[in-house]
mmCIF file of C-alpha atoms and ligand atoms in Angstrom:
data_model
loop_
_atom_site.group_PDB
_atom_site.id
_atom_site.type_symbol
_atom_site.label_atom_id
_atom_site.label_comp_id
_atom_site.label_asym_id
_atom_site.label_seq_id
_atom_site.Cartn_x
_atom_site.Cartn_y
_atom_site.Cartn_z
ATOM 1 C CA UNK A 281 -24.915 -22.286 40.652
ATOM 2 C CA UNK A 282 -21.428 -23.122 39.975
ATOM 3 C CA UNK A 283 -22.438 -26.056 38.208
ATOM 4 C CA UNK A 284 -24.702 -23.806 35.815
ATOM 5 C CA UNK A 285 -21.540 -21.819 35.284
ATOM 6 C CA UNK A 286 -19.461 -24.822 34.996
ATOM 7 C CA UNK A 287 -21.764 -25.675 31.941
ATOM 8 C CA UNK A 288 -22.206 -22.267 30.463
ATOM 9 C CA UNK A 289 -18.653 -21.721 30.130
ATOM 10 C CA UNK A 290 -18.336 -25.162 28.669
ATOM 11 C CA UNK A 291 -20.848 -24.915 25.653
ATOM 12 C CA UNK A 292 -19.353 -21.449 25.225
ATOM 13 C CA UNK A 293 -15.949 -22.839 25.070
ATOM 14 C CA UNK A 294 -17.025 -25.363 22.040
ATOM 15 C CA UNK A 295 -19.054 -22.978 20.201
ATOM 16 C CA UNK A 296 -16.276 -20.163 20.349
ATOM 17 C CA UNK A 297 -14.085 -22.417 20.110
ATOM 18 C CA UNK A 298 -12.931 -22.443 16.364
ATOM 19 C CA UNK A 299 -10.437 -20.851 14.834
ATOM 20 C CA UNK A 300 -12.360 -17.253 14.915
ATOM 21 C CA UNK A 301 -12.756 -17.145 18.275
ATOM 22 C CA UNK A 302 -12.796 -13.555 19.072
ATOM 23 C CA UNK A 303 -12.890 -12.963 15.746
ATOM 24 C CA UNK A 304 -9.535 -12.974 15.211
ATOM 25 C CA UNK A 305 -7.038 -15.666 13.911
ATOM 26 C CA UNK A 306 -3.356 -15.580 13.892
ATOM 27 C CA UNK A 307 -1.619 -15.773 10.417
ATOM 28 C CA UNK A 308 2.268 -15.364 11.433
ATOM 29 C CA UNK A 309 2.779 -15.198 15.475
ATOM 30 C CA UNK A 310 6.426 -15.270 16.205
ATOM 31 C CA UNK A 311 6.135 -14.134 19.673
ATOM 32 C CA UNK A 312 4.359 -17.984 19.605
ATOM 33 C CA UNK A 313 4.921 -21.076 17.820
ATOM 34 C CA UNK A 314 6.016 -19.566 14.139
ATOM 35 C CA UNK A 315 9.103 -19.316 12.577
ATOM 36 C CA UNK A 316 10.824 -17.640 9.781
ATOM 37 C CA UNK A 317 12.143 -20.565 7.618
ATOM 38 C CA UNK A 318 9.253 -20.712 5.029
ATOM 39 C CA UNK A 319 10.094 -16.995 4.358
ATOM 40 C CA UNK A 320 12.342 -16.524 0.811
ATOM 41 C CA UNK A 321 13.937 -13.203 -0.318
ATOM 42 C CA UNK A 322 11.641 -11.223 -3.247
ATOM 43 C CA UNK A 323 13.978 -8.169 -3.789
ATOM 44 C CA UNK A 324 15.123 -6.207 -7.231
ATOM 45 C CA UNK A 325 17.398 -8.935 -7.776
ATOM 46 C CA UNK A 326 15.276 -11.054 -9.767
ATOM 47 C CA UNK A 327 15.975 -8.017 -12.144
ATOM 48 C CA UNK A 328 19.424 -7.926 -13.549
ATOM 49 C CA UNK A 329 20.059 -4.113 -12.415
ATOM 50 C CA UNK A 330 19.017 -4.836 -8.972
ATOM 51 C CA UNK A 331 21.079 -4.349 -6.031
ATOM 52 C CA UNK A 332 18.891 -4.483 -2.912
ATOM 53 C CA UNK A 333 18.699 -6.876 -0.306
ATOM 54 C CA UNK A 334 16.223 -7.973 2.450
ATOM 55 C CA UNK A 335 16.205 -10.962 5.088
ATOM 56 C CA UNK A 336 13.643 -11.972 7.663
ATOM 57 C CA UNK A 337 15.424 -13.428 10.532
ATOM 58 C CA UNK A 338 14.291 -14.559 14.063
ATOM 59 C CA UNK A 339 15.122 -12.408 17.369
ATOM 60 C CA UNK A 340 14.541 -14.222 20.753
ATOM 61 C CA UNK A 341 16.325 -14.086 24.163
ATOM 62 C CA UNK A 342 14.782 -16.134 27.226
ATOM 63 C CA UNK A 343 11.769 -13.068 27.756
ATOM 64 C CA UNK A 344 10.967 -12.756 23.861
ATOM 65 C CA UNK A 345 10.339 -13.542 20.721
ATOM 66 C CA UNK A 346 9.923 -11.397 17.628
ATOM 67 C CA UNK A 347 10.775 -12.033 13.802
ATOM 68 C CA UNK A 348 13.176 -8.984 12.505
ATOM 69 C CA UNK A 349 13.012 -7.549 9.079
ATOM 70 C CA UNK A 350 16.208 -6.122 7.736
ATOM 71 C CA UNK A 351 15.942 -4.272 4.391
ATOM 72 C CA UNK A 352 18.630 -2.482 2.072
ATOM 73 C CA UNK A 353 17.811 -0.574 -0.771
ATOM 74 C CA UNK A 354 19.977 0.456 -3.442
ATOM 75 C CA UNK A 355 17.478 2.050 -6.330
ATOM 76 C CA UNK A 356 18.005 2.976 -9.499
ATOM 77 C CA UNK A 357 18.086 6.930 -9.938
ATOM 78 C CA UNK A 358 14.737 6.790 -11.212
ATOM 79 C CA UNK A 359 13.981 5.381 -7.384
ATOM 80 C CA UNK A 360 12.918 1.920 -8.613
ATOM 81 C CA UNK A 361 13.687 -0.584 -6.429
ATOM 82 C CA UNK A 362 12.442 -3.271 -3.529
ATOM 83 C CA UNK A 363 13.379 -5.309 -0.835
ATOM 84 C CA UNK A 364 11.314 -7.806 0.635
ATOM 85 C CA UNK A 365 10.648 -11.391 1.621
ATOM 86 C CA UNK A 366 7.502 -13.265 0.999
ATOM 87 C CA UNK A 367 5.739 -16.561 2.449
ATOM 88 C CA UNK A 368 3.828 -18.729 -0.152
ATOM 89 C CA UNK A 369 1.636 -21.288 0.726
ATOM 90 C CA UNK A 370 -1.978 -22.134 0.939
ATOM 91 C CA UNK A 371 -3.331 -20.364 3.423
ATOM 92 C CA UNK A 372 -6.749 -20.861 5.026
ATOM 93 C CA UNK A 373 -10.041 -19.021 4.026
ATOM 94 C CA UNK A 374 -10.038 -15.234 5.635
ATOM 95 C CA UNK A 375 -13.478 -14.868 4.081
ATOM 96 C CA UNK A 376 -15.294 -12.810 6.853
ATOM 97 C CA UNK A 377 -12.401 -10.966 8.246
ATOM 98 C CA UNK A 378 -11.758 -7.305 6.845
ATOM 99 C CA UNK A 379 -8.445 -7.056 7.939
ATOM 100 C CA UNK A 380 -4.806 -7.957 8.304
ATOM 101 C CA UNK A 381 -2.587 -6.539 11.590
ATOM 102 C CA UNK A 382 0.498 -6.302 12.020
ATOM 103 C CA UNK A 383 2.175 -5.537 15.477
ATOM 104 C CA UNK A 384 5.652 -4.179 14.585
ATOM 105 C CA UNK A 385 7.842 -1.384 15.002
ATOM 106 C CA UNK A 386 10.420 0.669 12.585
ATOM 107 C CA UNK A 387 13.270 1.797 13.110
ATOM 108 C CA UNK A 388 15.767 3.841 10.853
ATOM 109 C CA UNK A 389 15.265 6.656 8.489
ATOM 110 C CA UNK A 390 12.890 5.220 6.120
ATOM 111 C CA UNK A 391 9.522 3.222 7.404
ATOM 112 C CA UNK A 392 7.477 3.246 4.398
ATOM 113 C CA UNK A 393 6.987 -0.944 3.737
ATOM 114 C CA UNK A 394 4.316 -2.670 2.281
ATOM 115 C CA UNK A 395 2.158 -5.772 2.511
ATOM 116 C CA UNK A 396 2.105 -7.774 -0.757
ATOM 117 C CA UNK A 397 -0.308 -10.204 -1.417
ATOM 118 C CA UNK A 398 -0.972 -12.646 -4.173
ATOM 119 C CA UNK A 399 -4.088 -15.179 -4.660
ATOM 120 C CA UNK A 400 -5.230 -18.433 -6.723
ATOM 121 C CA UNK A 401 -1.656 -19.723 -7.059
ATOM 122 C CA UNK A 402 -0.962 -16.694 -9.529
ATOM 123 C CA UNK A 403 2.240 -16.289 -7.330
ATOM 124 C CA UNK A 404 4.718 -15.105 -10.434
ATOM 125 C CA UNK A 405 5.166 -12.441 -12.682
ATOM 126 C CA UNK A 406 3.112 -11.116 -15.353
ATOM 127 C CA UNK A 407 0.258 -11.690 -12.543
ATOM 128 C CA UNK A 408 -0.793 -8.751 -10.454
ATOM 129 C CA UNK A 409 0.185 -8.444 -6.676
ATOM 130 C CA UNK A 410 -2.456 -6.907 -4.387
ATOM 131 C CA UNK A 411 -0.627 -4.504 -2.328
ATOM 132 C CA UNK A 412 -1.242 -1.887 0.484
ATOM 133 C CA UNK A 413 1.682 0.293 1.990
ATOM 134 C CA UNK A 414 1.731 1.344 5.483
ATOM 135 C CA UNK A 415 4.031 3.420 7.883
ATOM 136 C CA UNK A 416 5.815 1.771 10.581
ATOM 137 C CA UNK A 417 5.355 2.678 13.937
ATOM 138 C CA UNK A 418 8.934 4.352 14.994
ATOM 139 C CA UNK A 419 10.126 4.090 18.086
ATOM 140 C CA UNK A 420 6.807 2.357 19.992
ATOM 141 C CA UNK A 421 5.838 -0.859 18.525
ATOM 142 C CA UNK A 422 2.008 -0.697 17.651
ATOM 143 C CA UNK A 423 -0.824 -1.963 15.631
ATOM 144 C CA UNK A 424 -1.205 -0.932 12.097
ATOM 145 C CA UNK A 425 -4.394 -2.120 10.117
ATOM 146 C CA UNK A 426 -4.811 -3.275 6.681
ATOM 147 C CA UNK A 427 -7.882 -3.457 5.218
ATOM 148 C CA UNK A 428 -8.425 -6.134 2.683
ATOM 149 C CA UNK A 429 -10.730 -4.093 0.777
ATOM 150 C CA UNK A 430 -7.835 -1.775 0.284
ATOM 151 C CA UNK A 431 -5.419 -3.642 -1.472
ATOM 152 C CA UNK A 432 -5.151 -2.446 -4.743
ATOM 153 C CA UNK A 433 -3.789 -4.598 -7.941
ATOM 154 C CA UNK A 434 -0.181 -3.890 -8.823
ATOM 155 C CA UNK A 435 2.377 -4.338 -11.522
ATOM 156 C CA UNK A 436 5.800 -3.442 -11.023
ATOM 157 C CA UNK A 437 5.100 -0.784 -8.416
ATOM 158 C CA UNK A 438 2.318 0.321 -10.924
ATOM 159 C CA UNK A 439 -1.320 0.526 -10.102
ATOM 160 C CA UNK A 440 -3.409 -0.887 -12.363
ATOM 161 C CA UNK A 441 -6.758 -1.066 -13.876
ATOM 162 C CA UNK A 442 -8.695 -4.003 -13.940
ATOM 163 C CA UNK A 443 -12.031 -5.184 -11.923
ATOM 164 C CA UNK A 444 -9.885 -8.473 -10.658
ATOM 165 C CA UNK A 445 -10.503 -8.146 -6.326
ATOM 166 C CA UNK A 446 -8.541 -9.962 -3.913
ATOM 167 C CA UNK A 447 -9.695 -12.932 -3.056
ATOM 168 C CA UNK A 448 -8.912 -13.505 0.695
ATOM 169 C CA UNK A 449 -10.391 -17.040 0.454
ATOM 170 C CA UNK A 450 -7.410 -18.242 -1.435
ATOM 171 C CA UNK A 451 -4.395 -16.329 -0.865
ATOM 172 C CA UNK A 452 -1.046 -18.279 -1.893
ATOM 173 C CA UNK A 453 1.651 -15.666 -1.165
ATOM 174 C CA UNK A 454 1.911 -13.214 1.620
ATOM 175 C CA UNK A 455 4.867 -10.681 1.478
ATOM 176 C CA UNK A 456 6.856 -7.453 3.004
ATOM 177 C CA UNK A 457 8.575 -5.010 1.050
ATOM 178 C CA UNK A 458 10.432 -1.908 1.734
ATOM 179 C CA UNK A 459 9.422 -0.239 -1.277
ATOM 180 C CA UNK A 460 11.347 2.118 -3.475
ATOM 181 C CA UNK A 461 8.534 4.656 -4.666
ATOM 182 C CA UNK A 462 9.638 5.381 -7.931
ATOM 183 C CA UNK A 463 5.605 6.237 -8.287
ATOM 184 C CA UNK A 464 5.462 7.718 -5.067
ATOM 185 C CA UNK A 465 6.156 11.508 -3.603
ATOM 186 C CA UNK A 466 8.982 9.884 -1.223
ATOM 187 C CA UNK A 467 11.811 7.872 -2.466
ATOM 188 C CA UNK A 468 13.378 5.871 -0.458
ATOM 189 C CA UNK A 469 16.795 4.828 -0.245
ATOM 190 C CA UNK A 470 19.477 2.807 2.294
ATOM 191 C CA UNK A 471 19.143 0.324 5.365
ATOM 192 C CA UNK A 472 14.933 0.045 7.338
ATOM 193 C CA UNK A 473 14.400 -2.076 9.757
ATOM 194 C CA UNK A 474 10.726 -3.574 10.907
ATOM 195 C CA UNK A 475 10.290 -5.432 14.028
ATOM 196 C CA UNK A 476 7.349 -8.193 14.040
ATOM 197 C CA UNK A 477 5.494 -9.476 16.694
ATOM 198 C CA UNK A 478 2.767 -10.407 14.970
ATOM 199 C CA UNK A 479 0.312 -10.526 11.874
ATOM 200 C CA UNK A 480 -3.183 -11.461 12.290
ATOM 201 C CA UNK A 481 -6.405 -10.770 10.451
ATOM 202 C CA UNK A 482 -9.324 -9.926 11.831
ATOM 203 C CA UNK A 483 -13.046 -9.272 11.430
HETATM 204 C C1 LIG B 31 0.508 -15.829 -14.431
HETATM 205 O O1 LIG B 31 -0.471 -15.351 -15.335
HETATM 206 C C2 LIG B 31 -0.513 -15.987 -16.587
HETATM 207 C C3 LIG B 31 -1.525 -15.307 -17.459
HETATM 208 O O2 LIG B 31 -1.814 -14.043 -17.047
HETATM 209 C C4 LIG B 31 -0.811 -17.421 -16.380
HETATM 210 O O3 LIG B 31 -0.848 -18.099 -17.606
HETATM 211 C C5 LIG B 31 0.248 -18.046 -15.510
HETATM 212 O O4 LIG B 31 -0.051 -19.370 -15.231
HETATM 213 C C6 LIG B 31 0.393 -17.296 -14.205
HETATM 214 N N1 LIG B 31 1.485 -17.900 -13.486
HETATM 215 C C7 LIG B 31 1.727 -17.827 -12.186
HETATM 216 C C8 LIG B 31 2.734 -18.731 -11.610
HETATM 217 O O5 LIG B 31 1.205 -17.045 -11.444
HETATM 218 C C1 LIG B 32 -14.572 -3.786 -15.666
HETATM 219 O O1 LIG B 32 -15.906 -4.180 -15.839
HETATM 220 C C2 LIG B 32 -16.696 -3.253 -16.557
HETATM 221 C C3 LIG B 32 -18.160 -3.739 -16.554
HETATM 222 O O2 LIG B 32 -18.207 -5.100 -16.906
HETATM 223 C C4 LIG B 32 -16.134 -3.095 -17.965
HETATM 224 O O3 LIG B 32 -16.885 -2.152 -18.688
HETATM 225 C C5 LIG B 32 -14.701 -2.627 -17.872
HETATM 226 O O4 LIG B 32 -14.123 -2.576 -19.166
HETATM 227 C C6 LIG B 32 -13.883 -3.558 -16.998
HETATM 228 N N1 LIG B 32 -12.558 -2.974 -16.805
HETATM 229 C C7 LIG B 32 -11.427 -3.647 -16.965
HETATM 230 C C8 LIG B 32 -10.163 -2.880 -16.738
HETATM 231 O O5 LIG B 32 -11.379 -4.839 -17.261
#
């Protein structure tokens, strides 16, 4: 009997035991063994009339560890504007997940941020950025969900038309903005904060 468990939870073990296994695999966990140090700024500054600023630094005492980012955004009246750092690299295939998590938490008066995502290598600028905004959770850190199928193709804080779809198979650039909204109802403005435990996708 325990020897027919013993072997059950074996094979299970090596069939499960890819990197899907509960159909879930970690992209950033900085609770766990990731860091911040690939992360570069991507704010307004690339433009000559921008003034904002963001940073993603690490947070960790002897209980925790968490990756903090720290935003500041000084639009233009128009509210044009971000702040945000990004992560480029090759990362593996997410074909078969639908989404990306984030475990995180806000805090100040703005939490509108968004996810930015760029594929194929097309990492720069006249290339569109797939993007998706979401609230952070204030006060309680919690889960927020961002499905791949809605990331929408961006330039400049535009949305645009074309039938060019993320491709989560080869995504090169993986990015958070606070985001200025000079297309959006609310326009934000000043210092946002967004703790990270963790960013995941999922199926
Ligand atoms: C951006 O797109 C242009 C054409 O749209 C392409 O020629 C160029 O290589 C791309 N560059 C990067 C770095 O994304
Ligand atoms: C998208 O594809 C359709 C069908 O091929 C085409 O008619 C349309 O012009 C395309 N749109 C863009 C923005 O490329």
């Amino acid at each position: 009997m325990l020897l027919t468990a013993f072997l059950f939870l074996s094979i299970s073990a090596s069939v499960f035991s890819d990197s899907t296994t509960n159909g879930e695999k970690y992209i950033f966990d900085f609770t766990g063994p990731d860091g911040v140090e690939e992360w570069q700024e991507q704010s307004d500054t690339v433009r000559s009339v921008g003034m904002s600023k963001a940073v993603l630094v690490m947070h960790q005492n002897t209980e925790y560890k968490r990756a903090v980012f720290f935003a500041l955004l000084n639009p233009q009246t128009d509210g044009s504007g971000f702040a945000g750092v990004r992560d480029l690299r090759a990362y593996d295939d997410l074909t078969g997940y639908t989404k990306l998590q984030l475990r995180c938490r806000a805090q100040g008066q703005f939490n509108g941020f968004k996810v930015v995502l760029r594929h194929k290598g097309l990492n720069n600028d006249p290339n569109f950025t797939f993007e998706q905004l979401f609230e952070g959770p204030q006060n309680e850190f919690a889960v927020r969900d961002l499905p791949f199928s809605e990331f929408k193709a961006f330039f400049h804080g535009r949305e645009v038309e074309t039938n060019d779809t993320l491709d989560v198979s080869q995504i090169t650039s993986i990015g958070i903005q606070m985001y200025g909204g000079v297309f959006l109802p609310v326009k934000q403005s000043g210092p946002a904060t967004l703790e990270i435990d963790w960013i995941k996708a999922v199926n």
